[in-house]
Amino acid sequence: MKDQISVVTGANSGVGFETALMLAEEGGTVVLVCRDQEKGDDALRRIRTQVPNADLRLEIADLANMGEVRELGRKLSSEHPGLHLLVNNAGVYRAGLEKTVDGFERTLAVNHLSHFLLTHLVLPNLLAARGRVLNVSSEAHRRAGLDVESLEAAIRGETRYNGWVAYSDSKLANILFTKELARRYRQEELATCAFHPGVLSTRIWNKNLNPVSLLMVLFKPVMGKPAVGGEAALFLTQEPPEAIHGRYFNKKRERDPSRRADDSRLAEDLWEISLRLTGLAEDPPSRSG
Ligand SMILES: NC(=O)c1ccc[n+]([C@@H]2O[C@H](COP(=O)([O-])OP(=O)(O)OC[C@H]3O[C@@H](n4cnc5c(N)ncnc54)[C@H](OP(=O)(O)O)[C@@H]3O)[C@@H](O)[C@H]2O)c1
């Protein structure tokens, strides 16, 4: 991976940090996308302690803000004509309904829409390098309730809110996006897959006070280490394209996702709605060299 350029979102903690660290150990350039400058600087320091010669870049963007995602996409696109790997990892769980500055429900905005938009903005660069897109999903997708009728209302936060359902919906969206991306691009052009990184002791559950989070925090001592998720990501960067394209993995093992995740009409509708809501339908990214 020496000459490769990889981008990891949510790279300052948990699965994203471990993935960035492991990619840095492999060589090549790793771009860490973080929301917070201080946390990002700290992540760079921690990686450099273990990999002194690591070639790291830091990009700051709040993925809940589609304007910032556009800015990030433009910057990555102009600075890296060939992009080999995009790990769409950043994620949130929110107990109560929160709307973003763009008027979207925060979980679906951060976990799905931002990554949908970012992937499109750097698509020419990924295609130029015959790159790879890994979408960090979850086994939670099996509890999702998204359907064709409720898609747009859920993204706009206009359905009855339940934090666990919103999280599960967003993780289903990650797989639907993967499937549709795989349908539109051949594995020789761009390889993509979705994966569950394991049930891991990370900070994702710490940020709310509600029964689900409290239960997760209680179980933290018996959960896996975040490195398990990083190892799965690294494994999926090394498998041949035909072994991963359009597929869903539980860590390193291929699994059938839920029936809803295989619903091609739902995948297509989500794609179209996401194009419209992110403004890509009116303002598609221009092809870079
Ligand atoms: N942990 C598990 O058991 C588990 C299981 C299945 C799937 N997953 C998935 O794994 C992925 C990583 O989660 P994790 O468990 O490693 O949790 P984590 O340690 O909380 O990491 C989440 C990362 O996403 C970033 N992030 C959140 N909101 C953001 C925003 N608006 N803009 C930019 N970055 C943002 C966080 O930044 P801050 O530190 O600034 O908040 C953090 O770097 C998620 O997609 C999650 O759904 C986790």
Coordinates of C-alpha atoms and ligand atoms in Angstrom, one line a residue:
M1 CA 0.0 0.0 0.0
K2 CA 3.1 2.2 -0.1
D3 CA 1.9 4.6 -2.8
Q4 CA -1.7 4.5 -1.9
I5 CA -3.9 7.3 -0.6
S6 CA -6.6 6.4 1.9
V7 CA -9.2 8.5 3.6
V8 CA -10.9 7.5 6.9
T9 CA -13.8 9.4 8.4
G10 CA -14.3 9.5 12.1
A11 CA -10.6 8.7 12.5
N12 CA -9.9 10.1 15.9
S13 CA -11.5 7.3 17.9
G14 CA -12.7 3.7 17.9
V15 CA -12.9 1.8 14.7
G16 CA -11.8 4.8 12.6
F17 CA -8.7 5.4 14.6
E18 CA -7.6 1.7 14.6
T19 CA -8.2 1.6 10.8
A20 CA -6.1 4.7 10.2
L21 CA -3.3 3.3 12.5
M22 CA -3.3 0.0 10.6
L23 CA -3.3 1.7 7.2
A24 CA -0.4 3.9 8.4
E25 CA 1.5 0.8 9.5
E26 CA 1.1 -0.6 5.9
G27 CA 2.6 2.6 4.4
G28 CA 1.1 5.1 2.0
T29 CA -0.7 8.3 2.9
V30 CA -3.6 8.3 5.3
V31 CA -6.0 11.2 5.5
L32 CA -7.8 11.4 8.8
V33 CA -11.2 13.2 8.6
C34 CA -12.2 14.4 12.1
R35 CA -14.8 16.8 13.4
D36 CA -12.6 18.4 16.1
Q37 CA -9.1 19.9 15.5
E38 CA -7.8 19.0 19.0
K39 CA -9.0 15.4 18.8
G40 CA -7.6 15.2 15.3
D41 CA -4.2 16.5 16.3
D42 CA -4.2 14.0 19.2
A43 CA -5.0 11.1 16.9
L44 CA -2.0 12.1 14.6
R45 CA 0.2 12.2 17.7
R46 CA -0.9 8.8 18.9
I47 CA -0.4 7.2 15.4
R48 CA 3.1 8.8 15.1
T49 CA 4.1 7.4 18.5
Q50 CA 3.6 3.9 17.0
V51 CA 4.5 4.7 13.4
P52 CA 7.1 7.5 13.4
N53 CA 7.4 7.7 9.6
A54 CA 3.6 7.7 9.0
D55 CA 2.5 10.0 6.2
L56 CA -0.6 11.5 7.7
R57 CA -2.9 14.4 6.7
L58 CA -5.7 15.8 8.8
E59 CA -8.9 17.3 7.5
I60 CA -11.5 18.9 9.8
A61 CA -15.2 18.6 8.8
D62 CA -18.4 18.3 10.7
L63 CA -20.2 15.6 8.7
A64 CA -23.5 16.7 10.0
N65 CA -23.1 19.9 7.9
M66 CA -23.5 19.2 4.2
G67 CA -21.7 22.5 3.3
E68 CA -18.6 21.2 5.2
V69 CA -18.9 17.8 3.5
R70 CA -18.9 19.6 0.1
E71 CA -15.8 21.7 1.1
L72 CA -14.1 18.5 2.3
G73 CA -15.0 16.7 -0.9
R74 CA -13.7 19.5 -3.1
K75 CA -10.4 19.7 -1.1
L76 CA -9.8 15.9 -1.3
S77 CA -10.7 15.9 -4.9
S78 CA -8.3 18.6 -5.9
E79 CA -5.4 17.4 -3.8
H80 CA -5.5 13.7 -4.6
P81 CA -6.3 13.0 -8.3
G82 CA -6.1 9.3 -7.5
L83 CA -7.8 8.1 -4.4
H84 CA -7.3 4.4 -3.5
L85 CA -9.5 3.9 -0.5
L86 CA -12.4 5.7 1.2
V87 CA -13.5 4.3 4.6
N88 CA -16.9 5.7 5.4
N89 CA -16.8 5.1 9.1
A90 CA -17.9 8.1 11.2
G91 CA -21.1 7.4 13.1
V92 CA -23.4 8.6 15.8
Y93 CA -26.2 7.2 17.9
R94 CA -28.6 9.7 19.4
A95 CA -31.2 8.9 22.0
G96 CA -33.4 12.0 21.1
L97 CA -34.3 13.6 17.8
E98 CA -31.8 16.2 16.7
K99 CA -31.9 18.2 13.5
T100 CA -28.8 19.3 11.6
V101 CA -28.3 22.8 10.2
D102 CA -29.6 21.4 6.9
G103 CA -32.8 20.2 8.6
F104 CA -32.0 16.5 8.5
E105 CA -32.3 14.0 11.3
R106 CA -28.7 13.8 12.7
T107 CA -28.2 10.0 12.7
L108 CA -29.2 9.5 9.1
A109 CA -27.4 12.7 8.1
V110 CA -24.0 11.8 9.6
N111 CA -24.1 8.0 9.1
H112 CA -25.6 8.0 5.6
L113 CA -26.1 11.3 3.8
S114 CA -22.6 12.7 4.5
H115 CA -20.9 9.6 3.2
F116 CA -23.2 9.4 0.2
L117 CA -22.2 13.0 -0.6
L118 CA -18.5 12.6 0.1
T119 CA -18.3 9.4 -2.0
H120 CA -19.9 11.2 -5.0
L121 CA -17.6 14.2 -4.6
V122 CA -14.5 12.0 -4.8
L123 CA -15.9 9.4 -7.2
P124 CA -13.8 10.6 -10.2
N125 CA -10.7 10.3 -8.0
L126 CA -11.7 6.8 -6.8
L127 CA -12.4 5.7 -10.4
A128 CA -9.1 7.2 -11.5
A129 CA -7.3 4.9 -9.1
R130 CA -9.6 1.9 -9.4
G131 CA -10.2 2.5 -5.7
R132 CA -12.3 1.0 -3.0
V133 CA -15.1 2.2 -0.7
L134 CA -15.7 0.5 2.6
N135 CA -18.9 1.4 4.4
V136 CA -19.0 0.7 8.1
S137 CA -22.5 -0.7 8.8
S138 CA -23.7 -2.8 11.6
E139 CA -25.7 -5.9 12.4
A140 CA -28.2 -3.4 13.9
H141 CA -29.4 -3.0 10.3
R142 CA -31.5 -6.1 10.8
R143 CA -33.8 -4.1 13.1
A144 CA -34.3 -1.3 10.6
G145 CA -37.8 -0.1 9.7
L146 CA -37.0 2.1 6.6
D147 CA -39.3 1.5 3.7
V148 CA -39.9 3.2 0.4
E149 CA -42.8 5.3 1.9
S150 CA -41.0 6.5 4.9
L151 CA -37.5 7.1 3.5
E152 CA -37.6 10.9 2.9
A153 CA -39.6 11.6 6.0
A154 CA -37.2 9.6 8.2
I155 CA -34.2 11.6 6.7
R156 CA -36.0 14.8 7.4
G157 CA -36.8 13.7 10.9
E158 CA -40.5 13.9 10.3
T159 CA -41.3 10.3 11.5
R160 CA -41.8 9.3 15.1
Y161 CA -38.3 9.2 16.5
N162 CA -36.7 6.3 18.3
G163 CA -32.9 6.5 18.6
W164 CA -32.3 2.8 18.1
V165 CA -34.5 2.7 15.1
A166 CA -32.8 5.7 13.6
Y167 CA -29.4 4.1 14.1
S168 CA -30.6 0.8 12.6
D169 CA -32.1 2.7 9.7
S170 CA -28.8 4.5 9.1
K171 CA -26.9 1.2 9.1
L172 CA -29.4 -0.3 6.6
A173 CA -28.8 2.8 4.5
N174 CA -25.1 2.0 4.5
I175 CA -25.8 -1.4 2.9
L176 CA -28.4 -0.2 0.5
F177 CA -25.9 2.5 -0.7
T178 CA -23.2 -0.1 -1.0
K179 CA -25.4 -2.4 -3.1
E180 CA -26.5 0.4 -5.4
L181 CA -23.0 1.7 -5.8
A182 CA -21.9 -1.8 -6.7
R183 CA -24.7 -2.1 -9.2
R184 CA -23.7 1.1 -10.9
Y185 CA -19.9 0.5 -11.1
R186 CA -18.1 -2.7 -12.1
Q187 CA -15.6 -4.1 -9.7
E188 CA -12.8 -3.3 -12.2
E189 CA -13.7 0.4 -11.9
L190 CA -14.5 0.6 -8.2
A191 CA -14.9 -2.1 -5.5
T192 CA -17.2 -1.6 -2.6
C193 CA -18.6 -3.5 0.4
A194 CA -20.2 -2.9 3.7
F195 CA -19.2 -4.5 7.0
H196 CA -20.1 -4.9 10.7
P197 CA -16.9 -4.2 12.6
G198 CA -18.0 -6.3 15.7
V199 CA -19.7 -5.3 19.0
L200 CA -16.9 -3.1 20.3
S201 CA -16.0 -1.1 23.3
T202 CA -15.9 2.4 21.7
R203 CA -17.3 5.8 22.6
I204 CA -20.3 5.7 20.4
W205 CA -22.6 4.6 23.2
N206 CA -21.2 7.1 25.8
K207 CA -22.7 10.2 24.4
N208 CA -26.3 9.7 25.6
L209 CA -28.1 8.9 28.8
N210 CA -30.8 6.4 28.0
P211 CA -31.5 2.7 28.6
V212 CA -29.8 1.5 25.3
S213 CA -26.6 3.5 26.0
L214 CA -26.5 2.5 29.7
L215 CA -26.9 -1.2 28.7
M216 CA -24.1 -0.8 26.2
V217 CA -21.8 0.9 28.7
L218 CA -22.5 -1.8 31.2
F219 CA -21.5 -4.5 28.7
K220 CA -18.3 -2.6 27.7
P221 CA -16.0 -4.9 29.7
V222 CA -17.1 -7.9 27.6
M223 CA -17.2 -6.1 24.3
G224 CA -14.4 -6.5 21.7
K225 CA -11.5 -4.1 21.3
P226 CA -11.9 -1.4 18.6
A227 CA -8.8 -3.0 16.9
V228 CA -11.1 -5.9 15.9
G229 CA -12.9 -3.4 13.6
G230 CA -9.7 -2.0 12.2
E231 CA -8.5 -5.5 11.4
A232 CA -11.7 -6.2 9.5
A233 CA -11.3 -3.0 7.5
L234 CA -7.7 -3.9 6.7
F235 CA -8.7 -7.4 5.6
L236 CA -11.3 -5.9 3.3
T237 CA -8.7 -3.6 1.7
Q238 CA -6.6 -6.6 0.9
E239 CA -9.2 -9.0 -0.5
P240 CA -9.5 -9.1 -4.3
P241 CA -12.2 -6.8 -5.7
E242 CA -14.4 -9.7 -6.8
A243 CA -14.4 -11.2 -3.3
I244 CA -16.0 -8.1 -1.8
H245 CA -17.9 -6.2 -4.4
G246 CA -21.4 -5.4 -3.3
R247 CA -21.2 -7.8 -0.4
Y248 CA -21.8 -7.5 3.3
F249 CA -19.4 -8.8 5.9
N250 CA -19.6 -9.5 9.7
K251 CA -16.0 -8.6 10.5
K252 CA -14.1 -10.8 8.0
R253 CA -16.8 -13.2 7.2
E254 CA -19.3 -12.7 4.3
R255 CA -22.9 -12.8 5.5
D256 CA -26.3 -12.4 3.9
P257 CA -27.7 -9.0 5.1
S258 CA -31.4 -8.7 5.9
R259 CA -34.0 -9.0 3.2
R260 CA -34.7 -5.3 3.3
A261 CA -31.0 -4.7 2.6
D262 CA -31.4 -6.7 -0.6
D263 CA -34.4 -4.7 -1.7
S264 CA -33.2 -3.1 -5.0
R265 CA -36.2 -0.8 -5.3
L266 CA -35.5 0.6 -1.8
A267 CA -31.8 1.0 -2.7
E268 CA -32.6 2.9 -5.9
D269 CA -35.1 5.1 -4.1
L270 CA -32.6 5.9 -1.3
W271 CA -30.0 6.8 -4.0
E272 CA -32.4 9.1 -5.8
I273 CA -33.6 10.8 -2.6
S274 CA -30.1 11.2 -1.3
L275 CA -29.0 12.7 -4.6
R276 CA -31.8 15.3 -4.3
L277 CA -31.3 16.0 -0.6
T278 CA -27.6 16.5 -0.9
G279 CA -28.0 18.8 -3.9
L280 CA -26.1 16.4 -6.1
A281 CA -29.0 16.2 -8.5
E282 CA -28.7 19.9 -9.4
D283 CA -25.0 20.3 -8.8
P284 CA -23.1 17.2 -9.7
P285 CA -19.3 17.2 -9.1
S286 CA -17.2 18.0 -12.1
R287 CA -14.9 15.3 -13.4
S288 CA -11.3 15.8 -12.2
G289 CA -8.2 14.5 -14.0
Ligands
LIG1 N1 -18.9 0.1 18.5 C1 -19.7 -0.8 18.0 O1 -20.0 -1.8 18.7 C2 -20.2 -0.8 16.6 C3 -20.9 -1.8 16.1 C4 -21.4 -1.8 14.8 C5 -21.0 -0.7 14.0 N2 -20.3 0.3 14.5 C6 -20.0 1.5 13.6 O2 -18.6 1.8 13.7 C7 -18.4 3.1 13.2 C8 -17.5 3.8 14.2 O3 -18.0 3.9 15.4 P1 -17.2 3.6 16.8 O4 -17.9 2.5 17.4 O5 -15.8 3.5 16.5 O6 -17.6 4.9 17.6 P2 -16.7 6.2 18.1 O7 -15.5 5.8 18.8 O8 -17.7 7.1 18.8 O9 -16.3 6.8 16.7 C9 -17.2 7.6 15.9 C10 -16.4 8.6 15.1 O10 -17.3 9.3 14.3 C11 -17.0 10.7 14.5 N3 -18.2 11.5 14.2 C12 -19.4 11.5 14.8 N4 -20.1 12.5 14.4 C13 -19.4 13.2 13.5 C14 -19.6 14.4 12.7 N5 -20.8 15.0 12.8 N6 -18.6 14.8 11.9 C15 -17.4 14.1 11.9 N7 -17.2 13.1 12.6 C16 -18.1 12.6 13.4 C17 -16.6 10.8 15.9 O11 -16.0 12.0 16.2 P3 -16.0 12.7 17.7 O12 -15.1 11.9 18.5 O13 -15.6 14.1 17.4 O14 -17.4 12.6 18.1 C18 -15.6 9.6 16.0 O15 -14.4 9.9 15.4 C19 -19.8 3.8 13.2 O16 -20.3 3.9 11.9 C20 -20.7 2.8 14.0 O17 -22.0 2.8 13.6 C21 -19.9 0.3 15.8

